[in-house]
XYZ file of C-alpha atoms in Angstrom:
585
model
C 0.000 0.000 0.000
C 2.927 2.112 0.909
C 2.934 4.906 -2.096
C 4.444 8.500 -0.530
C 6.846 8.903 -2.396
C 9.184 7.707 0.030
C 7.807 9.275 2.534
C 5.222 8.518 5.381
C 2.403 10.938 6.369
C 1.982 11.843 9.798
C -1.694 12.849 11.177
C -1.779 14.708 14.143
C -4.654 14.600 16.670
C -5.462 15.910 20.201
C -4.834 12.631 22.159
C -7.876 13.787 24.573
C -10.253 14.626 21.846
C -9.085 12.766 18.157
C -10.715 13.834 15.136
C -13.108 11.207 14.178
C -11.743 11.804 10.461
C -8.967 10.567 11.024
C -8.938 8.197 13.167
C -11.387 6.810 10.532
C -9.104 7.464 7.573
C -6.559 5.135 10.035
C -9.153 2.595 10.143
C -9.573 2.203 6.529
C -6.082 1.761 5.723
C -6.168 -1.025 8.356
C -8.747 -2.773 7.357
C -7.460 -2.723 3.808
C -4.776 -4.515 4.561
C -1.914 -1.554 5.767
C 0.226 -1.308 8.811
C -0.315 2.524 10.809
C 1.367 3.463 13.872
C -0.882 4.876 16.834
C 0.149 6.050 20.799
C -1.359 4.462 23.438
C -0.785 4.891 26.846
C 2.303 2.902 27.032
C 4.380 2.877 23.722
C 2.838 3.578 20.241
C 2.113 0.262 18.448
C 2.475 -0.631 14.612
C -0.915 -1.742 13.868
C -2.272 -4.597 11.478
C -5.480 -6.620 10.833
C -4.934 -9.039 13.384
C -7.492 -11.842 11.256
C -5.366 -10.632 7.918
C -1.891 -13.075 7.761
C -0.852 -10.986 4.789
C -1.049 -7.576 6.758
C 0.460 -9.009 10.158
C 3.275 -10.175 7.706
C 3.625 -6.392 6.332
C 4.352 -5.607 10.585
C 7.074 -7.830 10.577
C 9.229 -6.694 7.545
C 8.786 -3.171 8.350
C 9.904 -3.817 11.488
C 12.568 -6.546 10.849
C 11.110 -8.268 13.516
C 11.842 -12.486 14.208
C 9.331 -14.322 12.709
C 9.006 -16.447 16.330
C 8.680 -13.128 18.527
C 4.446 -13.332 19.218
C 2.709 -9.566 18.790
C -0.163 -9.038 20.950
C -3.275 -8.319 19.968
C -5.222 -4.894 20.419
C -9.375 -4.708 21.301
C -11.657 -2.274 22.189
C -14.086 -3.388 23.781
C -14.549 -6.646 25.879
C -17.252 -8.287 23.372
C -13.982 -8.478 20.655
C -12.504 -11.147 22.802
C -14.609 -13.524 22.909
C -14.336 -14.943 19.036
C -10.601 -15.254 19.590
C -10.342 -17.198 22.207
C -11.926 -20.408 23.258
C -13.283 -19.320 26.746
C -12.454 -17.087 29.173
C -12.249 -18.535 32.070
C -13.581 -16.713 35.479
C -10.827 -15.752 37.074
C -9.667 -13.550 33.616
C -13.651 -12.058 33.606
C -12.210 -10.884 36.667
C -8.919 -9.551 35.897
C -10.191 -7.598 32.401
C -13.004 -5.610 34.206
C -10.205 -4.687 36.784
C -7.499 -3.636 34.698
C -8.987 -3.023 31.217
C -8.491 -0.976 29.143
C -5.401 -0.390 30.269
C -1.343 -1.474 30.213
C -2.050 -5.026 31.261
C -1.877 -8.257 28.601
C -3.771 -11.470 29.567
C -2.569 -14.585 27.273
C -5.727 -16.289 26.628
C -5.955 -20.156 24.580
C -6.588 -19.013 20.630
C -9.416 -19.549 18.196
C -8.866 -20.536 14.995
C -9.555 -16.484 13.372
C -6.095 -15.961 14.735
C -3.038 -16.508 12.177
C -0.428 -18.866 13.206
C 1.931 -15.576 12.253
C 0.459 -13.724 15.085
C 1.189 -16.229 17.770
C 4.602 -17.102 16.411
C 2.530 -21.014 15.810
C 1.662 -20.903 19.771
C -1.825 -22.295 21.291
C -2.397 -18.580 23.090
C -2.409 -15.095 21.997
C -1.876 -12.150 24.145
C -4.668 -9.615 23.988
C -5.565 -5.967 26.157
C -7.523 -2.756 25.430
C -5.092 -0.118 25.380
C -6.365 2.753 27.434
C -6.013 5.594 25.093
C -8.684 7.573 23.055
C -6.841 7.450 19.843
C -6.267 3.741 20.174
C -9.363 2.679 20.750
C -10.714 5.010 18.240
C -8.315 3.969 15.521
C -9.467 0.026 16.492
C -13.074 0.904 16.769
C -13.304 2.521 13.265
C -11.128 -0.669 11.755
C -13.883 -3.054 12.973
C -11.274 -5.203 13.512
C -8.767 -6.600 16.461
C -5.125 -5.549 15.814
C -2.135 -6.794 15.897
C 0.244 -4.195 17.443
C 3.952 -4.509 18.634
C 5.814 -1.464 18.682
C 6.327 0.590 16.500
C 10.410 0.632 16.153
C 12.832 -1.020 14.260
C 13.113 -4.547 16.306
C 15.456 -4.121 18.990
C 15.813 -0.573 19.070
C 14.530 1.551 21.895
C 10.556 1.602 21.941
C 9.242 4.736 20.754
C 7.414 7.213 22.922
C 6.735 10.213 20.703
C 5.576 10.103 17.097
C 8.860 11.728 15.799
C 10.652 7.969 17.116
C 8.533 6.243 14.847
C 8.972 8.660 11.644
C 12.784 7.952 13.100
C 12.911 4.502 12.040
C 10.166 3.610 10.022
C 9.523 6.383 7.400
C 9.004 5.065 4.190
C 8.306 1.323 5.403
C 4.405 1.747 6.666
C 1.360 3.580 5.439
C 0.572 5.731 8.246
C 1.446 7.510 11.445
C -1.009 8.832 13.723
C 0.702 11.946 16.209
C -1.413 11.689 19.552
C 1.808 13.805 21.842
C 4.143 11.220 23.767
C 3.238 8.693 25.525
C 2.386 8.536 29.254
C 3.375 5.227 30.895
C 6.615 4.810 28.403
C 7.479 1.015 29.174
C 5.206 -1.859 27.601
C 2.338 -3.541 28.855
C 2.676 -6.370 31.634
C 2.173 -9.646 30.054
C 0.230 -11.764 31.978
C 0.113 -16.230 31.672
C -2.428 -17.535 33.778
C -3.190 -20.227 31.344
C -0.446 -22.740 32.974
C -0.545 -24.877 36.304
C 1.387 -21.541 37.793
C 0.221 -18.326 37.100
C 3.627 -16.080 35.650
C 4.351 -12.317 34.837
C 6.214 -13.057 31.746
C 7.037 -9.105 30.588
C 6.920 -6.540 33.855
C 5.313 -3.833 33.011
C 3.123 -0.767 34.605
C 1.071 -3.212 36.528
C 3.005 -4.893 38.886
C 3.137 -8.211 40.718
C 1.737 -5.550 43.911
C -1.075 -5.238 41.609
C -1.618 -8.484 40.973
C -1.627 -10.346 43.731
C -4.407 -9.674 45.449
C -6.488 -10.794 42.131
C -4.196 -13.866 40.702
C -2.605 -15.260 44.115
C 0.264 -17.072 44.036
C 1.259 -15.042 40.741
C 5.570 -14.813 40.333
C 7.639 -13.556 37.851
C 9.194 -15.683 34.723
C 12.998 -16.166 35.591
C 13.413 -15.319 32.076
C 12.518 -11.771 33.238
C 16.111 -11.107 34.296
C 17.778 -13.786 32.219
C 17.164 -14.262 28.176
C 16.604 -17.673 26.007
C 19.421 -18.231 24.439
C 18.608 -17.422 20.277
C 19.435 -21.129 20.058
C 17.154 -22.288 22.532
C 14.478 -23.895 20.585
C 11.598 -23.346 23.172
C 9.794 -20.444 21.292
C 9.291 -16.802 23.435
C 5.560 -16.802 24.391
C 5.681 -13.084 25.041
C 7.439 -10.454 23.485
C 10.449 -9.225 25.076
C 11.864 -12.619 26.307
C 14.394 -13.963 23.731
C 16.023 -11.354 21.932
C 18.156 -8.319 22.277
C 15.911 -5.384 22.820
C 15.392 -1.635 23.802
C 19.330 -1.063 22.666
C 20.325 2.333 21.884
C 22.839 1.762 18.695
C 25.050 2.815 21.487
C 27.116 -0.586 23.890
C 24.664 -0.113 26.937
C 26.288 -0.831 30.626
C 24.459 -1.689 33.469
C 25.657 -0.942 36.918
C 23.864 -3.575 39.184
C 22.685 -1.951 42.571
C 24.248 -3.865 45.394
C 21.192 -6.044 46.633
C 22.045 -5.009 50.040
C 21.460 -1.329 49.785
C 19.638 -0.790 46.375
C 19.184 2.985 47.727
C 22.864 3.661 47.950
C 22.985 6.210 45.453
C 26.939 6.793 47.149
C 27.608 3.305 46.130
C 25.969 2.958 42.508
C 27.711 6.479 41.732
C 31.042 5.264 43.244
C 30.735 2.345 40.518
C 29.428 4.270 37.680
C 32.339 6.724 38.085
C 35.003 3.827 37.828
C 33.653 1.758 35.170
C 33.576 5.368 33.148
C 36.903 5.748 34.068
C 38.073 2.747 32.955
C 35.448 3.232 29.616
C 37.550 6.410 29.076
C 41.065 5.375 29.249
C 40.290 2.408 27.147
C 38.676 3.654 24.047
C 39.093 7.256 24.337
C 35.702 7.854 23.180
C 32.556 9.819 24.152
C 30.749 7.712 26.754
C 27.431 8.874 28.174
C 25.894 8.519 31.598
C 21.888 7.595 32.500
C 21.930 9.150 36.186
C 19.020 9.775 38.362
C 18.520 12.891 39.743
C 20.266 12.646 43.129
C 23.600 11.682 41.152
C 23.389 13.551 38.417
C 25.236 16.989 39.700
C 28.073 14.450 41.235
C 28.723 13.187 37.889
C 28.976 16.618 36.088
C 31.847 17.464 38.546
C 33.718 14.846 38.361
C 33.911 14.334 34.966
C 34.873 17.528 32.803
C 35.083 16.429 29.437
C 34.574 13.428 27.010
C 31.214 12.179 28.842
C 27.131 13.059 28.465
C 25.507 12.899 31.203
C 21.149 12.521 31.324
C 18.734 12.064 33.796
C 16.020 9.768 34.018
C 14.634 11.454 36.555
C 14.475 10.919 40.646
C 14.682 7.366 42.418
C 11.823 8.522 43.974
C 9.779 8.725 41.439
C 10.012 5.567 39.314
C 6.901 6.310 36.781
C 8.647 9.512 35.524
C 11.929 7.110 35.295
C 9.726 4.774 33.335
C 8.477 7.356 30.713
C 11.840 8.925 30.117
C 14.090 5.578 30.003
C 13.173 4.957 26.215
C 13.812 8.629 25.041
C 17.021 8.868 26.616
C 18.520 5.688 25.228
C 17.466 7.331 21.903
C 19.332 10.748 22.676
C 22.812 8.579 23.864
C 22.331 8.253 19.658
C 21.759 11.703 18.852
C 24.256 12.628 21.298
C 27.121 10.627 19.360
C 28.441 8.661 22.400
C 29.591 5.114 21.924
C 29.037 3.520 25.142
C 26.439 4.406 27.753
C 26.614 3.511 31.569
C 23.224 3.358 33.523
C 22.559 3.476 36.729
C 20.480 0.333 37.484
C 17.023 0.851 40.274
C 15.641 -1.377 42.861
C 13.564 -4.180 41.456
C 10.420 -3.977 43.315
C 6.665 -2.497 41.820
C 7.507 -0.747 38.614
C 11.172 -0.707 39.098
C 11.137 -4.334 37.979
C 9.904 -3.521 34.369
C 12.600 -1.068 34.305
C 15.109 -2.887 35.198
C 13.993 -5.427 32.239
C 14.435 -3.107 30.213
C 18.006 -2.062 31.196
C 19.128 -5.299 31.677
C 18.164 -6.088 28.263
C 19.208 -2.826 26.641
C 22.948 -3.920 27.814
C 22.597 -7.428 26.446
C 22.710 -8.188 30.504
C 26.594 -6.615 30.046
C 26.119 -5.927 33.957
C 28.770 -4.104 36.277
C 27.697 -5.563 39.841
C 31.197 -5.310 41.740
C 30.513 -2.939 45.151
C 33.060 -0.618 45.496
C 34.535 -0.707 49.420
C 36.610 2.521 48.803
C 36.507 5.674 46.595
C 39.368 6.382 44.789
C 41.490 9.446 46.899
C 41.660 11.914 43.385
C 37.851 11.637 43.360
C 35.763 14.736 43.072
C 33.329 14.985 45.735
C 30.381 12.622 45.036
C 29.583 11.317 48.306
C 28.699 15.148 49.031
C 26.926 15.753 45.923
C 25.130 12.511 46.073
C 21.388 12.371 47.603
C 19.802 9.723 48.834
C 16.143 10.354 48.740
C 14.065 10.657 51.774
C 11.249 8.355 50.252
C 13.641 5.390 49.125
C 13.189 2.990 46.024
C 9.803 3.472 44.674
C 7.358 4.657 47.668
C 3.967 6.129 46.923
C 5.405 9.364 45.801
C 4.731 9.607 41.855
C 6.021 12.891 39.949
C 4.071 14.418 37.038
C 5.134 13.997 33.524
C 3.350 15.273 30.959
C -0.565 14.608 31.167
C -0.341 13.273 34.546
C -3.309 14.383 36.574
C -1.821 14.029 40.607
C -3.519 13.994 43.688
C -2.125 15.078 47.555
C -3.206 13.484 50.467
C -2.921 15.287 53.616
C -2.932 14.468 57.181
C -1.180 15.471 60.754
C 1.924 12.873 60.787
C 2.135 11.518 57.069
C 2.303 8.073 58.829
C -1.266 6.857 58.242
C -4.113 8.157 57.337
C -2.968 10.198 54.194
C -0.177 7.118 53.239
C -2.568 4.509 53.421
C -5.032 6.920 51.489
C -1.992 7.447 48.596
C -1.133 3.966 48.676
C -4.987 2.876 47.875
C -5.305 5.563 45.681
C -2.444 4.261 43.362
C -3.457 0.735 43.754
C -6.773 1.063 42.012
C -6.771 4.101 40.000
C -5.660 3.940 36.628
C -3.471 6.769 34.552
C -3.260 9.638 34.334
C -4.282 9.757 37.775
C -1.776 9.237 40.703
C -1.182 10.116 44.381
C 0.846 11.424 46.786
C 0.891 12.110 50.782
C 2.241 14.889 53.124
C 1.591 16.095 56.778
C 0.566 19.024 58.535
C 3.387 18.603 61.418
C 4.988 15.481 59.936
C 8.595 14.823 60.770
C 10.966 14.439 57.987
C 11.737 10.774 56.783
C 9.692 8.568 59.379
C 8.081 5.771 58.126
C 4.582 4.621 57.493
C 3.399 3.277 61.106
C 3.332 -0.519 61.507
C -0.343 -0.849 62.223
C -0.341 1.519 58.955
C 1.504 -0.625 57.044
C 0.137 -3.822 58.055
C -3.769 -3.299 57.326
C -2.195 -2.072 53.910
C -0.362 -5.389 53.213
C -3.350 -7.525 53.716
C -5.039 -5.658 51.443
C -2.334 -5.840 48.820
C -1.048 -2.396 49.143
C 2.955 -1.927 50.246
C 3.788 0.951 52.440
C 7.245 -0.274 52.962
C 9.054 2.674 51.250
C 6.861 5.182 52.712
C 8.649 8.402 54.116
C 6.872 11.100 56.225
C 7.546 14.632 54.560
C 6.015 18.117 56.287
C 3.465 19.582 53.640
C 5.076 22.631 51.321
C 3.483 24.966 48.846
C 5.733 23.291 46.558
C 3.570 20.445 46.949
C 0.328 22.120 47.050
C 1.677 24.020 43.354
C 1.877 20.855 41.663
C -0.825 18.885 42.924
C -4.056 18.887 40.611
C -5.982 18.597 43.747
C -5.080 18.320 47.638
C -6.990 16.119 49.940
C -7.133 16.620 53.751
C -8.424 13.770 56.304
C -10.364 16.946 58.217
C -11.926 20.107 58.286
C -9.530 21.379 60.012
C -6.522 20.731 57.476
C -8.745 22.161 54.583
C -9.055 25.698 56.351
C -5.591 25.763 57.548
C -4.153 24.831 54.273
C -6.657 27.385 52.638
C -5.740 30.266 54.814
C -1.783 29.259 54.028
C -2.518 29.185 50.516
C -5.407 31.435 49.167
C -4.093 31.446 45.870
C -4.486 28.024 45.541
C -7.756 27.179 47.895
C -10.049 26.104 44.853
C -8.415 22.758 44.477
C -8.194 22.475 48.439
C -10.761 20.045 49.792
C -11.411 17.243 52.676
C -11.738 13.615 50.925
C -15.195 12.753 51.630
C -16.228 16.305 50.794
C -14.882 16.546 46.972
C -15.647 12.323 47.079
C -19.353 13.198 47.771
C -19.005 10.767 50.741
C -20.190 12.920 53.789
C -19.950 10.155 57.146
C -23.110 10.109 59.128
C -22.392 12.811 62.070
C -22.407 9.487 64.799
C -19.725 7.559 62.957
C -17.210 6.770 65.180
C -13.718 8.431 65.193
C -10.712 8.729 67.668
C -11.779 10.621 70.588
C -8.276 12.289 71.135
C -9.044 13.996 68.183
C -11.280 16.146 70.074
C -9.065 15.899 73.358
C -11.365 13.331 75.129
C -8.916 10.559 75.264
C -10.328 8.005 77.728
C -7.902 6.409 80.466
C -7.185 3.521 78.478
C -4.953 5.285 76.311
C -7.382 6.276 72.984
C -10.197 4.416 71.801
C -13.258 4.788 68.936
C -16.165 6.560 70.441
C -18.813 8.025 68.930
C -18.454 12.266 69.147
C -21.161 14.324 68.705
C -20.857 16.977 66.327
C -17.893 15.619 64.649
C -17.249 17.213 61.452
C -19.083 14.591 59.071
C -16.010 15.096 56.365
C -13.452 14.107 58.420
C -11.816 10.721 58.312
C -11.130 9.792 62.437
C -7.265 9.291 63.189
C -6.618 5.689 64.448
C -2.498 6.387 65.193
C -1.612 5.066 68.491
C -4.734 2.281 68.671
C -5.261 -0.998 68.181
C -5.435 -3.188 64.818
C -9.307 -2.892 64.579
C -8.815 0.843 64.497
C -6.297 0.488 61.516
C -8.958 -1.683 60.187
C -11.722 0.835 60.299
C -9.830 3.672 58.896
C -9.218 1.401 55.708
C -12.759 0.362 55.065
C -13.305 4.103 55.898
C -10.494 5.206 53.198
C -11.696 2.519 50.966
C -15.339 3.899 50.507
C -14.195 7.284 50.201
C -10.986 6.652 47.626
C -13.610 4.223 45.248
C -15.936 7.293 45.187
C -13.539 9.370 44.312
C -11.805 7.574 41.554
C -15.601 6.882 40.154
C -15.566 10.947 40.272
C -12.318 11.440 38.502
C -13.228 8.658 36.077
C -16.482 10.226 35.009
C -15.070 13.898 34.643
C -12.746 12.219 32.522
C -15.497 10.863 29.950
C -17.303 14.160 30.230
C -14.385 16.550 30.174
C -11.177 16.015 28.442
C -9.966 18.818 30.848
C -9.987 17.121 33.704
């Protein structure tokens, strides 16, 4: 189909509101038979007729893709599965009306509409609903499932922006479709529950946190951190597992964090520094560093000349680490160096997918010797390295571009407004996600243990939780800021006029206002019993406040999460709705 002279047009939409045109002019092509690359909200995909051998085949030579690598297949809407599979089993009923549409693939046994091309000759075939307006618009008007890997030369670094796919594929597909970058910016999770054991066999957004509580018993494939051999015959049954990929033209390093203190940003920096060294005065070449933000400055001193050095973003904040990682193993390229050393992250929630992709971007060439001693001409990095407050991962999520973020706020930042964030980004899907501060919270405590245990049994980790005091810095880049009282809300308000339209109690903005006898913790109005604290029903309690079980017993903990967990569901089922009504919000 490809006739551009050369060249191939790009389209571009509003990714919140597509036009219908096109998005219908993508459509056609696709159901004609052509290949057209689309965003959604993890990487943009190279589409093809997923029923249409001929058209899947087009995906693979534009790509240069192994003919035994399986692409996964791209619905929208849940009625599309059922002809291409052979049942769906309970337990996956479950699992798409909790996580669809969005970044999570279930591998489900085939039909026989599916090509033997698509599922590299295997009996299942991976299939999700992307959760992206132009993706499910593009599949919608096709009025047919598609087959979608992404949209890169194979092996290269997955593309996150339109102008990565014109990068590599110009000329060798019919169409690309310009919704902005992408959000997430690492792959769908790929998801085998069709075995005796149920297996993560790609990490990806959705993590094995996630999981659990619906698939029990769920672990990772060890081929996660350790590739088929190309001459193992056993054929990949997910993408991602037996060949070279995400590589930067660039030789990627890895430096391994030591397993016993994956924070150490001293240590990993300490390493970096002397395997650049050594990168240096062995090919005299431009070499580039992938730092995180609390090693980034340490780097730029000690090394003057002959190295690049980009972030990825803060250890703190994984998901903007996540939607950067891909970009910046494209600029190494642009950027001329010849080797690249990056900083590897802890391997826990989303940091697992990244490190996937890291490991596999070096070809798992890893650098995992600890370094005791710093070298005496060193430059200063153990001052100008930071270790951040929040460690690997915790609640905390930054806000790239489109992210929507909410704050939590209560007195100590130990439980109320943690466990809140930690629900919060356990159910709600992008762009949505939370943080938590405190009124008169201490600097770097962590979640209590009553706080953290009530979240583990219901499948959300508090682990990594640090207290931080509330900040206008916060309040500036929060899309909305959540108090657990009254009280908060008016002292925030008063603090920060400017910004008291997006100021509100939970239960208030939730539309969940607690019957004025529900029972909260009477110290909160200063009539602690003798016993040491206990729930008591006060009258006139503010009915938007959520009560404050710190310092009580289990069943307390307990209460505040059911209490959280009404009031969190209602307001997700808010945001969700202004979302379909208002592509502002």
């Amino acid at each position: 189909m490809i006739d551009h002279m050369g060249r191939t047009p790009v389209y571009r939409v509003d990714p919140r509101q597509p036009d219908e045109a096109v998005l219908s002019l993508a459509g056609a092509i696709l159901r004609s038979g052509g290949t057209v690359a689309f965003p959604t909200e993890t990487v943009y995909g190279l589409g093809a007729n997923a029923l249409d051998a001929q058209a899947v085949r087009r995906i693979f030579e534009a790509k240069g893709r192994p003919a035994d690598n399986p692409i996964i297949v791209h619905v929208s809407s849940f009625d599309e599965v059922r002809p291409l599979v052979t049942e769906i089993p309970p337990q996956i009923r479950t699992l798409m009306r909790t996580f669809w549409p969005g970044p999570l693939t279930i591998l489900f046994k085939r039909s026989d509409l599916i090509p033997d091309i698509v599922t590299a000759g295997l009996d299942t075939v991976g299939i999700r609903m992307p959760d992206h307006p132009v993706a499910l618009g593009i599949i919608r008007h096709a009025g047919v499932p598609i087959a979608a890997p992404s949209a890169n030369i194979s092996s290269y670094p997955s593309p996150t922006t339109a102008e990565h796919v014109v990068h590599d594929l110009d000329g060798r597909i019919d169409a690309v479709i310009d919704g902005g970058p992408t959000g997430i910016g690492v792959e769908s999770t790929v998801l085998d529950i069709s075995g005796d054991k149920p297996l993560i066999l790609r990490p990806g957004y959705i993590t094995i946190e996630d999981l659990r509580p619906f698939v029990p018993g769920v672990t990772v494939d060890p081929r996660v951190d350790g590739a088929l051999s190309p001459a193992d015959s056993s054929p990949p049954r997910s993408p991602g597992q037996k060949y070279r990929h995400y590589s930067p033209k660039a030789t990627v390093w890895l430096v391994e964090p030591d397993p016993r203190m994956p924070d150490s940003t001293e240590d990993i920096a300490r390493r970096a520094i002397r395997l650049v060294r050594s990168l240096l005065d062995e090919t005299r070449a431009p070499v580039g560093i992938l730092a995180s933000e609390e090693t980034e400055e340490a780097y730029r001193r000690h090394f003057k000349e002959g190295v690049v050095v980009m972030t990825v973003g803060s250890r703190e904040h994984l998901r903007e680490v996540a939607s950067r990682l891909f970009g910046c193993l494209r600029e190494m390229d642009d950027a001329g160096v010849q080797t690249v050393v990056a900083e590897g992250f802890c391997s826990t929630g989303l940091g697992l997918a990244i490190m996937n992709r890291l490991r596999r971007a070096a070809d798992f060439r890893c650098f995992p010797e600890t370094v005791k001693s710093f070298p005496e001409n060193a430059e200063s990095v153990p001052e100008n390295v930071k270790t951040p407050p929040g460690g690997c991962g915790e609640e905390k999520a930054t806000k790239p571009p489109g992210t929507k973020k909410v704050l939590f706020v209560c007195t100590g930042n130990t439980c109320r407004s943690p466990m809140a964030a930690g629900l919060f980004n356990h159910l709600a899907k992008p762009p949505w996600v939370a943080e938590s501060a405190g009124m008169a919270a201490a600097e770097g405590e962590p979640a209590s243990l009553q706080a953290r245990n009530v979240a583990r049994r219901h499948g959300v980790d508090l682990s990594r939780h640090r207290s931080r005091r509330v900040n206008s810095e916060m309040i500036e880049k929060a899309d909305l800021v959540l108090t657990m009282t009254a009280f908060q809300r008016d002292m925030l308000r008063r603090q920060e006029p400017k910004k008291a339209d997006r100021i509100f109690t939970l239960k208030e903005y939730a539309g969940l206002l607690a019957p004025p006898e529900q029972k909260i913790h009477a110290k909160d109005r200063r009539n602690q019993d003798e016993g040491g604290g206990s729930w008591v029903p006060i009258e006139g309690r503010g009915e938007v406040d959520v009560g404050d079980p710190y310092g009580l017993s289990d069943e307390a903990y307990e209460e505040t999460w059911r209490e959280l967990e009404k009031s969190v569901r209602a307001l997700i089922n808010k945001l969700d709705a202004q979302k379909l009504d208002s592509p502002e919000v």
